[in-house]
Amino acid sequence: MSRLSFKEQVLRVREDAIIAAVNRLLADKGFDLMTVDEVAADVGIAKASLYKHFPSKEALAAAAMVRLLERALAMIDQLSAREGQRAVDRLMAVSRWALEMQLGGEMPTVPSQNSSLRAELLAHKTYLDLLMQASDRLGAWIVQAQADGDIDPALPPELVLYTIYARACDPVPAFLKAGGAFTDAQIVELVQRTCWNGLRPPTRA
Amino acid sequence: MSRLSFKEQVLRVREDAIIAAVNRLLADKGFDLMTVDEVAADVGIAKASLYKHFPSKEALAAAAMVRLLERALAMIDQLSAREGQRAVDRLMAVSRWALEMQLGGEMPTVPSQNSSLRAELLAHKTYLDLLMQASDRLGAWIVQAQADGDIDPALPPELVLYTIYARACDPVPAFLKAGGAFTDAQIVELVQRTCWNGLRPPTRA
DNA sequence: GTCTATAAGAGGATAGAC
DNA sequence: GTCTATCCTCTTATAGAC
């Protein structure tokens, strides 16, 4: 077995701490408003040391997004392990997870507009690979759920996939939270409901 | 009647051109990536001239948002004029309008994270007044639609309102457009459908 | 690999002539 | 009110000692 040396362990722990800080800041203020100085201060090291670990601000964000996808895939694995669960229930668990992460301030978000970051992500092999893995596995569940009659078969699967992904950056939960009238659990329930059932009444002619 | 002097007319036309450019850039790259240099270049005047009309970058964005709300209220007026239309149909026309504006690249968006911009908007009397007017009028339609049985009465009205507002910055249309498999009209129809009917099949036990 | 110090440049805002 | 030229702050990134 390959045992990590002490130095390598320290390195990994430090990089984990960096990614955790980046994750927090990305969730809090987004990529453009996050500064590398803040990241360094948050981790408690000098900025120049940060650049020994990651070559650019974009690389920092990419590392955080990779960690997010790794966690998403771990959750998908757990859901797959449960036998006898309907595909739609698994998908609803995924959208719920995204909503809970976002409401808890743990969901890093990157603007799809920023071109430098976008270019870096599209060139990041690991990121793209994990994203495709997640999309493939969710896509299979979507097709299954449509065959089960649990998702509208008239909807293109990619629309369903994007709609679930979009829960990660839905502004509605934050607005409801700012209103102060609901608990986090209630907000998740309400937004989840509008996502899957829509705004119209449950049953109608 | 108060007739505008020639000078005042020229001023107004120029400011309209500035706001149009800001609107375009906000829709294209967002507030943080929009630079005042770009705005000036787009309008075709010097940056210093821009600052004679608007005191800050935040004020530029606020002016664009005010114009957006004025147009939204004008549309709401038109919808009100149609007698005999159900409240839910009016609301669906609003969400459709937001989707079409966004797909057409005409919807300015401001990040809810940016604190300097947020502060400026919350201190902008005209902006807040128009936003409240729009919310009040849409809110009345929402309550009416719930009474009509056309919107789930179990949903808090503010959830419905925010969900409609969120169509203005929904990332799903752009993703579908990037895929290239659908026309703009089809995308509007699909996203509109998931918004109002959800992902589940239309009728179920 | 960590630090201090600094380069390099972008971008918001302004001075002052016309 | 418009221009050119400039200021100044913030931020990314790096040099070089230890």
PDB file of C-alpha atoms in Angstrom, chain B residues 26 43 66 94 110 128 167 195:
ATOM      1  CA  LEU B  26     -25.607  44.299 -17.741  1.00  0.00           C
ATOM      2  CA  VAL B  43     -22.132  55.207 -26.156  1.00  0.00           C
ATOM      3  CA  VAL B  66     -35.401  51.745 -12.988  1.00  0.00           C
ATOM      4  CA  VAL B  94     -45.421  38.199 -16.930  1.00  0.00           C
ATOM      5  CA  VAL B 110     -27.603  42.632 -10.862  1.00  0.00           C
ATOM      6  CA  LEU B 128     -37.854  50.951  -4.426  1.00  0.00           C
ATOM      7  CA  ARG B 167     -37.520  33.728 -14.332  1.00  0.00           C
ATOM      8  CA  CYS B 195     -42.377  26.712 -13.814  1.00  0.00           C
TER       9      CYS B 195
END
